[in-house]
Every structure is written in structure tokens, then in C-alpha cells.
PDB file of C-alpha atoms in Angstrom:
ATOM      1  CA  MET A   1      79.503  44.197 -30.765  1.00  0.00           C
ATOM      2  CA  PHE A   2      76.517  46.498 -31.974  1.00  0.00           C
ATOM      3  CA  LYS A   3      74.418  46.488 -35.455  1.00  0.00           C
ATOM      4  CA  ILE A   4      73.144  50.038 -36.088  1.00  0.00           C
ATOM      5  CA  PHE A   5      69.816  48.715 -37.415  1.00  0.00           C
ATOM      6  CA  ALA A   6      68.383  52.115 -38.515  1.00  0.00           C
ATOM      7  CA  ARG A   7      69.862  55.641 -38.475  1.00  0.00           C
ATOM      8  CA  ILE A   8      67.481  58.741 -38.421  1.00  0.00           C
ATOM      9  CA  HIS A   9      69.606  61.440 -39.437  1.00  0.00           C
ATOM     10  CA  GLY A  10      68.810  65.544 -39.929  1.00  0.00           C
ATOM     11  CA  PHE A  11      70.671  68.514 -40.357  1.00  0.00           C
ATOM     12  CA  LEU A  12      68.015  71.065 -38.370  1.00  0.00           C
ATOM     13  CA  ILE A  13      70.014  73.935 -39.144  1.00  0.00           C
ATOM     14  CA  ALA A  14      73.228  74.142 -41.612  1.00  0.00           C
ATOM     15  CA  LEU A  15      73.257  78.361 -41.713  1.00  0.00           C
ATOM     16  CA  VAL A  16      75.787  80.137 -42.779  1.00  0.00           C
ATOM     17  CA  LEU A  17      76.561  84.017 -41.534  1.00  0.00           C
ATOM     18  CA  LEU A  18      78.291  86.312 -43.851  1.00  0.00           C
ATOM     19  CA  ALA A  19      78.224  88.865 -40.815  1.00  0.00           C
ATOM     20  CA  GLY A  20      81.790  89.865 -41.480  1.00  0.00           C
ATOM     21  CA  LEU A  21      81.547  90.772 -44.655  1.00  0.00           C
ATOM     22  CA  PRO A  22      81.572  93.991 -44.992  1.00  0.00           C
ATOM     23  CA  ASN A  23      79.248  95.750 -48.176  1.00  0.00           C
ATOM     24  CA  ASP A  24      82.313  97.116 -49.532  1.00  0.00           C
ATOM     25  CA  ALA A  25      83.722  93.674 -49.819  1.00  0.00           C
ATOM     26  CA  LEU A  26      80.879  92.604 -51.534  1.00  0.00           C
ATOM     27  CA  ALA A  27      80.954  95.038 -54.475  1.00  0.00           C
ATOM     28  CA  TYR A  28      84.395  95.104 -55.021  1.00  0.00           C
ATOM     29  CA  ASN A  29      86.804  93.034 -53.405  1.00  0.00           C
ATOM     30  CA  VAL A  30      85.356  89.773 -53.335  1.00  0.00           C
ATOM     31  CA  PRO A  31      85.278  87.767 -56.880  1.00  0.00           C
ATOM     32  CA  GLY A  32      81.675  86.353 -57.733  1.00  0.00           C
ATOM     33  CA  SER A  33      83.446  82.855 -57.299  1.00  0.00           C
ATOM     34  CA  ALA A  34      83.411  82.685 -53.814  1.00  0.00           C
ATOM     35  CA  GLN A  35      79.484  83.186 -53.549  1.00  0.00           C
ATOM     36  CA  ALA A  36      78.604  81.031 -55.833  1.00  0.00           C
ATOM     37  CA  HIS A  37      80.631  78.122 -54.376  1.00  0.00           C
ATOM     38  CA  VAL A  38      81.165  78.508 -50.541  1.00  0.00           C
ATOM     39  CA  PRO A  39      77.766  77.537 -49.738  1.00  0.00           C
ATOM     40  CA  GLU A  40      78.702  73.917 -51.328  1.00  0.00           C
ATOM     41  CA  LEU A  41      82.026  73.931 -49.836  1.00  0.00           C
ATOM     42  CA  THR A  42      80.308  75.300 -46.348  1.00  0.00           C
ATOM     43  CA  GLU A  43      77.891  72.291 -46.642  1.00  0.00           C
ATOM     44  CA  ILE A  44      80.260  69.674 -47.455  1.00  0.00           C
ATOM     45  CA  ALA A  45      82.423  70.819 -44.067  1.00  0.00           C
ATOM     46  CA  THR A  46      79.071  70.769 -41.525  1.00  0.00           C
ATOM     47  CA  GLY A  47      78.658  67.181 -42.335  1.00  0.00           C
ATOM     48  CA  ILE A  48      82.026  65.585 -41.787  1.00  0.00           C
ATOM     49  CA  ILE A  49      81.935  67.793 -38.656  1.00  0.00           C
ATOM     50  CA  VAL A  50      78.750  66.290 -37.420  1.00  0.00           C
ATOM     51  CA  LYS A  51      79.499  62.622 -38.331  1.00  0.00           C
ATOM     52  CA  SER A  52      82.929  62.873 -36.962  1.00  0.00           C
ATOM     53  CA  LEU A  53      81.406  64.279 -33.368  1.00  0.00           C
ATOM     54  CA  LYS A  54      78.684  61.951 -33.425  1.00  0.00           C
ATOM     55  CA  GLU A  55      81.321  58.925 -34.144  1.00  0.00           C
ATOM     56  CA  LYS A  56      83.212  59.547 -30.609  1.00  0.00           C
ATOM     57  CA  VAL A  57      79.905  60.375 -28.873  1.00  0.00           C
ATOM     58  CA  ARG A  58      78.661  56.878 -29.408  1.00  0.00           C
ATOM     59  CA  PRO A  59      81.715  54.844 -27.697  1.00  0.00           C
ATOM     60  CA  LEU A  60      80.728  57.375 -25.019  1.00  0.00           C
ATOM     61  CA  ARG A  61      77.821  55.226 -23.879  1.00  0.00           C
ATOM     62  CA  GLN A  62      79.320  52.203 -22.951  1.00  0.00           C
ATOM     63  CA  GLN A  63      82.980  54.122 -21.128  1.00  0.00           C
ATOM     64  CA  GLY A  64      85.122  51.191 -21.327  1.00  0.00           C
ATOM     65  CA  ASP A  65      88.489  51.496 -20.816  1.00  0.00           C
ATOM     66  CA  GLY A  66      91.339  51.006 -23.178  1.00  0.00           C
ATOM     67  CA  ALA A  67      91.887  52.824 -26.471  1.00  0.00           C
ATOM     68  CA  ARG A  68      89.954  53.118 -29.796  1.00  0.00           C
ATOM     69  CA  ILE A  69      91.883  53.549 -33.004  1.00  0.00           C
ATOM     70  CA  SER A  70      88.973  54.531 -35.921  1.00  0.00           C
ATOM     71  CA  THR A  71      89.708  54.354 -39.315  1.00  0.00           C
ATOM     72  CA  GLN A  72      86.427  54.389 -40.560  1.00  0.00           C
ATOM     73  CA  GLY A  73      86.411  56.000 -44.326  1.00  0.00           C
ATOM     74  CA  SER A  74      88.421  59.336 -44.689  1.00  0.00           C
ATOM     75  CA  LEU A  75      88.062  59.787 -40.547  1.00  0.00           C
ATOM     76  CA  SER A  76      91.203  58.182 -38.755  1.00  0.00           C
ATOM     77  CA  GLY A  77      91.580  59.345 -35.314  1.00  0.00           C
ATOM     78  CA  VAL A  78      92.380  58.350 -31.953  1.00  0.00           C
ATOM     79  CA  SER A  79      89.815  57.817 -28.849  1.00  0.00           C
ATOM     80  CA  ALA A  80      91.066  57.426 -25.184  1.00  0.00           C
ATOM     81  CA  ILE A  81      88.054  56.047 -23.006  1.00  0.00           C
ATOM     82  CA  GLY A  82      88.492  55.130 -19.661  1.00  0.00           C
ATOM     83  CA  ALA A  83      85.989  54.341 -16.663  1.00  0.00           C
ATOM     84  CA  GLY A  84      86.507  56.845 -13.912  1.00  0.00           C
ATOM     85  CA  ARG A  85      88.048  59.802 -16.030  1.00  0.00           C
ATOM     86  CA  VAL A  86      86.982  62.179 -18.381  1.00  0.00           C
ATOM     87  CA  PRO A  87      87.040  60.551 -22.221  1.00  0.00           C
ATOM     88  CA  ILE A  88      89.170  62.509 -24.733  1.00  0.00           C
ATOM     89  CA  SER A  89      88.826  61.550 -28.370  1.00  0.00           C
ATOM     90  CA  PHE A  90      90.931  63.440 -31.694  1.00  0.00           C
ATOM     91  CA  SER A  91      89.679  62.906 -34.931  1.00  0.00           C
ATOM     92  CA  LEU A  92      91.533  64.097 -38.035  1.00  0.00           C
ATOM     93  CA  THR A  93      89.189  63.886 -41.912  1.00  0.00           C
ATOM     94  CA  HIS A  94      91.229  64.598 -44.506  1.00  0.00           C
ATOM     95  CA  ARG A  95      88.761  64.399 -47.902  1.00  0.00           C
ATOM     96  CA  LEU A  96      89.417  64.782 -51.543  1.00  0.00           C
ATOM     97  CA  LEU A  97      86.617  66.851 -52.861  1.00  0.00           C
ATOM     98  CA  ASP A  98      86.371  66.083 -56.985  1.00  0.00           C
ATOM     99  CA  THR A  99      82.810  67.494 -57.725  1.00  0.00           C
ATOM    100  CA  SER A 100      81.644  69.043 -60.766  1.00  0.00           C
ATOM    101  CA  THR A 101      82.196  72.554 -59.316  1.00  0.00           C
ATOM    102  CA  LEU A 102      85.319  71.688 -56.468  1.00  0.00           C
ATOM    103  CA  ASP A 103      88.368  70.067 -56.926  1.00  0.00           C
ATOM    104  CA  GLY A 104      90.703  70.053 -54.145  1.00  0.00           C
ATOM    105  CA  ARG A 105      90.879  69.214 -50.488  1.00  0.00           C
ATOM    106  CA  LEU A 106      89.169  69.500 -46.953  1.00  0.00           C
ATOM    107  CA  ASP A 107      90.800  68.996 -43.745  1.00  0.00           C
ATOM    108  CA  VAL A 108      88.332  68.659 -40.526  1.00  0.00           C
ATOM    109  CA  ALA A 109      89.680  68.208 -37.090  1.00  0.00           C
ATOM    110  CA  THR A 110      87.914  67.443 -33.748  1.00  0.00           C
ATOM    111  CA  LEU A 111      88.719  67.351 -29.844  1.00  0.00           C
ATOM    112  CA  LEU A 112      86.146  66.202 -28.317  1.00  0.00           C
ATOM    113  CA  LEU A 113      85.234  66.022 -24.676  1.00  0.00           C
ATOM    114  CA  GLY A 114      82.545  63.666 -22.937  1.00  0.00           C
ATOM    115  CA  GLY A 115      80.777  62.292 -19.882  1.00  0.00           C
ATOM    116  CA  GLY A 116      77.604  60.437 -18.617  1.00  0.00           C
ATOM    117  CA  ASN A 117      75.751  61.321 -15.608  1.00  0.00           C
ATOM    118  CA  GLY A 118      74.934  57.203 -14.972  1.00  0.00           C
ATOM    119  CA  LYS A 119      71.641  58.013 -15.959  1.00  0.00           C
ATOM    120  CA  GLY A 120      71.552  57.801 -19.790  1.00  0.00           C
ATOM    121  CA  THR A 121      72.623  60.944 -20.506  1.00  0.00           C
ATOM    122  CA  VAL A 122      75.893  61.846 -22.345  1.00  0.00           C
ATOM    123  CA  TYR A 123      76.799  65.547 -22.657  1.00  0.00           C
ATOM    124  CA  PHE A 124      80.027  66.553 -24.610  1.00  0.00           C
ATOM    125  CA  GLY A 125      81.678  69.515 -25.722  1.00  0.00           C
ATOM    126  CA  GLY A 126      85.197  70.414 -27.919  1.00  0.00           C
ATOM    127  CA  LEU A 127      87.099  72.040 -30.727  1.00  0.00           C
ATOM    128  CA  ILE A 128      86.288  71.831 -34.138  1.00  0.00           C
ATOM    129  CA  GLY A 129      89.089  73.088 -36.878  1.00  0.00           C
ATOM    130  CA  GLU A 130      88.758  73.598 -40.249  1.00  0.00           C
ATOM    131  CA  ASN A 131      91.070  74.272 -43.747  1.00  0.00           C
ATOM    132  CA  GLY A 132      90.085  73.939 -47.313  1.00  0.00           C
ATOM    133  CA  ASP A 133      92.082  74.717 -50.814  1.00  0.00           C
ATOM    134  CA  VAL A 134      90.125  74.161 -53.517  1.00  0.00           C
ATOM    135  CA  ARG A 135      89.109  75.180 -57.148  1.00  0.00           C
ATOM    136  CA  THR A 136      86.832  76.201 -59.126  1.00  0.00           C
ATOM    137  CA  PRO A 137      87.233  75.028 -62.560  1.00  0.00           C
ATOM    138  CA  ARG A 138      84.578  76.599 -63.957  1.00  0.00           C
ATOM    139  CA  ASP A 139      85.938  80.153 -63.754  1.00  0.00           C
ATOM    140  CA  ASN A 140      89.303  79.346 -62.997  1.00  0.00           C
ATOM    141  CA  GLY A 141      89.129  80.555 -59.409  1.00  0.00           C
ATOM    142  CA  LYS A 142      90.435  79.255 -56.020  1.00  0.00           C
ATOM    143  CA  ILE A 143      89.147  79.230 -52.608  1.00  0.00           C
ATOM    144  CA  LYS A 144      91.765  79.049 -49.653  1.00  0.00           C
ATOM    145  CA  HIS A 145      90.065  79.210 -46.039  1.00  0.00           C
ATOM    146  CA  THR A 146      90.927  78.177 -42.600  1.00  0.00           C
ATOM    147  CA  GLY A 147      88.561  78.616 -39.384  1.00  0.00           C
ATOM    148  CA  ALA A 148      88.145  77.244 -35.681  1.00  0.00           C
ATOM    149  CA  GLY A 149      84.941  77.095 -33.011  1.00  0.00           C
ATOM    150  CA  LEU A 150      83.005  75.353 -30.283  1.00  0.00           C
ATOM    151  CA  ALA A 151      80.695  72.882 -30.525  1.00  0.00           C
ATOM    152  CA  MET A 152      78.457  70.831 -27.874  1.00  0.00           C
ATOM    153  CA  GLY A 153      75.716  68.670 -27.006  1.00  0.00           C
ATOM    154  CA  ALA A 154      73.896  65.958 -25.741  1.00  0.00           C
ATOM    155  CA  ASP A 155      73.098  61.877 -26.097  1.00  0.00           C
ATOM    156  CA  PHE A 156      70.246  60.921 -24.692  1.00  0.00           C
ATOM    157  CA  ALA A 157      68.823  57.331 -24.281  1.00  0.00           C
ATOM    158  CA  VAL A 158      65.413  56.663 -24.764  1.00  0.00           C
ATOM    159  CA  ALA A 159      65.350  53.149 -24.399  1.00  0.00           C
ATOM    160  CA  GLU A 160      67.996  50.191 -23.694  1.00  0.00           C
ATOM    161  CA  GLN A 161      68.248  50.309 -27.944  1.00  0.00           C
ATOM    162  CA  PHE A 162      66.966  54.086 -28.804  1.00  0.00           C
ATOM    163  CA  PHE A 163      69.032  57.462 -28.722  1.00  0.00           C
ATOM    164  CA  ILE A 164      68.391  60.711 -29.538  1.00  0.00           C
ATOM    165  CA  THR A 165      71.679  63.015 -30.260  1.00  0.00           C
ATOM    166  CA  ALA A 166      71.623  66.535 -30.261  1.00  0.00           C
ATOM    167  CA  MET A 167      74.106  69.669 -30.824  1.00  0.00           C
ATOM    168  CA  VAL A 168      74.992  73.141 -31.930  1.00  0.00           C
ATOM    169  CA  GLY A 169      77.983  74.794 -33.131  1.00  0.00           C
ATOM    170  CA  GLY A 170      79.841  77.888 -34.045  1.00  0.00           C
ATOM    171  CA  MET A 171      82.587  78.610 -35.936  1.00  0.00           C
ATOM    172  CA  SER A 172      84.798  81.412 -37.381  1.00  0.00           C
ATOM    173  CA  LEU A 173      86.176  81.318 -40.491  1.00  0.00           C
ATOM    174  CA  ASP A 174      88.956  83.508 -42.933  1.00  0.00           C
ATOM    175  CA  TYR A 175      88.680  83.155 -46.627  1.00  0.00           C
ATOM    176  CA  ASP A 176      90.960  84.223 -49.370  1.00  0.00           C
ATOM    177  CA  VAL A 177      89.702  83.934 -53.302  1.00  0.00           C
ATOM    178  CA  ALA A 178      90.294  84.301 -56.686  1.00  0.00           C
ATOM    179  CA  ARG A 179      88.900  84.030 -59.838  1.00  0.00           C
ATOM    180  CA  GLY A 180      90.268  84.450 -63.516  1.00  0.00           C
ATOM    181  CA  GLY A 181      93.694  82.527 -62.716  1.00  0.00           C
ATOM    182  CA  GLY A 182      94.546  85.133 -59.981  1.00  0.00           C
ATOM    183  CA  ALA A 183      93.472  88.344 -62.536  1.00  0.00           C
ATOM    184  CA  LEU A 184      90.752  89.006 -59.048  1.00  0.00           C
ATOM    185  CA  VAL A 185      91.503  87.818 -55.668  1.00  0.00           C
ATOM    186  CA  GLY A 186      89.644  89.441 -52.429  1.00  0.00           C
ATOM    187  CA  SER A 187      89.110  87.675 -48.675  1.00  0.00           C
ATOM    188  CA  PHE A 188      86.565  88.110 -46.361  1.00  0.00           C
ATOM    189  CA  GLY A 189      85.365  86.917 -42.697  1.00  0.00           C
ATOM    190  CA  ALA A 190      82.261  84.643 -42.318  1.00  0.00           C
ATOM    191  CA  SER A 191      80.956  82.792 -38.999  1.00  0.00           C
ATOM    192  CA  ARG A 192      79.137  79.344 -39.470  1.00  0.00           C
ATOM    193  CA  CYS A 193      76.789  78.351 -37.160  1.00  0.00           C
ATOM    194  CA  PHE A 194      74.949  74.832 -37.008  1.00  0.00           C
ATOM    195  CA  ALA A 195      72.581  72.180 -34.727  1.00  0.00           C
ATOM    196  CA  ASP A 196      71.906  68.874 -35.356  1.00  0.00           C
ATOM    197  CA  LEU A 197      69.701  66.245 -34.387  1.00  0.00           C
ATOM    198  CA  SER A 198      69.807  62.579 -35.239  1.00  0.00           C
ATOM    199  CA  ALA A 199      68.631  58.832 -33.725  1.00  0.00           C
ATOM    200  CA  ASP A 200      69.805  55.917 -33.719  1.00  0.00           C
ATOM    201  CA  TYR A 201      68.550  52.461 -33.294  1.00  0.00           C
ATOM    202  CA  MET A 202      71.163  49.868 -32.219  1.00  0.00           C
ATOM    203  CA  THR A 203      70.483  45.582 -31.916  1.00  0.00           C
ATOM    204  CA  ARG A 204      72.968  43.323 -30.440  1.00  0.00           C
ATOM    205  CA  SER A 205      75.044  41.455 -33.083  1.00  0.00           C
ATOM    206  CA  ALA A 206      77.925  39.018 -33.579  1.00  0.00           C
ATOM    207  CA  MET A 207      78.505  39.996 -37.183  1.00  0.00           C
ATOM    208  CA  GLY A 208      80.043  43.423 -36.538  1.00  0.00           C
ATOM    209  CA  VAL A 209      78.765  46.722 -36.770  1.00  0.00           C
ATOM    210  CA  LEU A 210      76.879  48.400 -39.748  1.00  0.00           C
ATOM    211  CA  ALA A 211      75.906  52.120 -40.117  1.00  0.00           C
ATOM    212  CA  LEU A 212      72.516  52.422 -41.992  1.00  0.00           C
TER     213      LEU A 212
END
């Protein structure tokens, strides 16, 4: 098994584009709670998506036979990876949110296809989906949203134990928001784009797997 000695991870971009939000909606239809809390919800969801995809890419470096079941943290899913076939993996993350501004649930699903070129590079791509239902205690508000999109990327073996992973993705989302216990309600559409670049340095160990 492998022990991950160090992990260098950083978002290059986690950008929310509210391009589908009309000006009149900003003025009349959408409560202020949405503008105040959607960015935090977006950051959490994007982090879950990137982590899920990364966890599914690592086994593609070896591409052994059989099925792998992951129950690490809040992530559960099944990955089927077969030699000589295109590996496919699915994961579903159910996250309970309890911050100073958000209280509720967030579900994220990823379906990934990937394969290597035999020269240390793995290409991957797939579908991502998202569903959330949270309350905003400070203004007695509520945010419900659904979204779907695509992600793709590549994993490069720089050295035997050093890997760099790059990915980009985009999603289309619909939001229903309320404030003041439902006194003000509104809805809007949004687009989200993200990119991530991270690196893994791995050492062999018989003790298990440790991610830092």
C-alpha cells in the first residue's frame, strides 16, 4: 500500500459566475440572504467535488483488477477498475453543514471515466451533480439549489513517486431562496467554473494510507 507523505494542494480558480442573474432580479426578486451566503456554499461544494475527483483519479495510476469501495470520511462510493477496460467510478457525498451562517445538507455526486496512455499520464472526465437545502439562521432564510455539469483533467507522473493533477469544470445551477421566514422569496440561475492544480508525493509503506 502507499503512504502519502505530503500533499501540495491549492485552488487556482474557484469562480462563481452569476451570468444568468438578470439585473431586475437583483433589485426586486432575490433576497439579500442569497448574495450573502451563496459564495460560502459554493466554496464548500467545489471543495467536495475536487476532493472526490482526486480520490477517484489516484487508483487509475495503477489500474488493477477488481472493485474498490471507499468509505473515507463522509464520502462513500464504488469504483470498478479493470485492466484493459475504461475504468469508471461513482461517488456520492452527503455533507451536513453546521457553520455560523449555514445549517442544512449538501449532496454531491461524481461519475468519472478515465484511462492512462501507458507513459505515466492519466486522462479523465465525467459528470458532476449537486443538491443542497440549507437555512441561514441570521436572517431566518433558506437556500435550495440543484446543479449539474462536467469536469475533465489529467494526472501526470513527474517522477516515480511524484504526481501532478490538473482539472477544470463547469456547472449550471438553479437557486430558490427565501428570507424572513418566507416573507421574501426569489429564484435565479447561475454558472460556476473552477480549476484546480495539486500534487502528491508518495512513499511505500506497509502501515497503511495516510493523507496529509
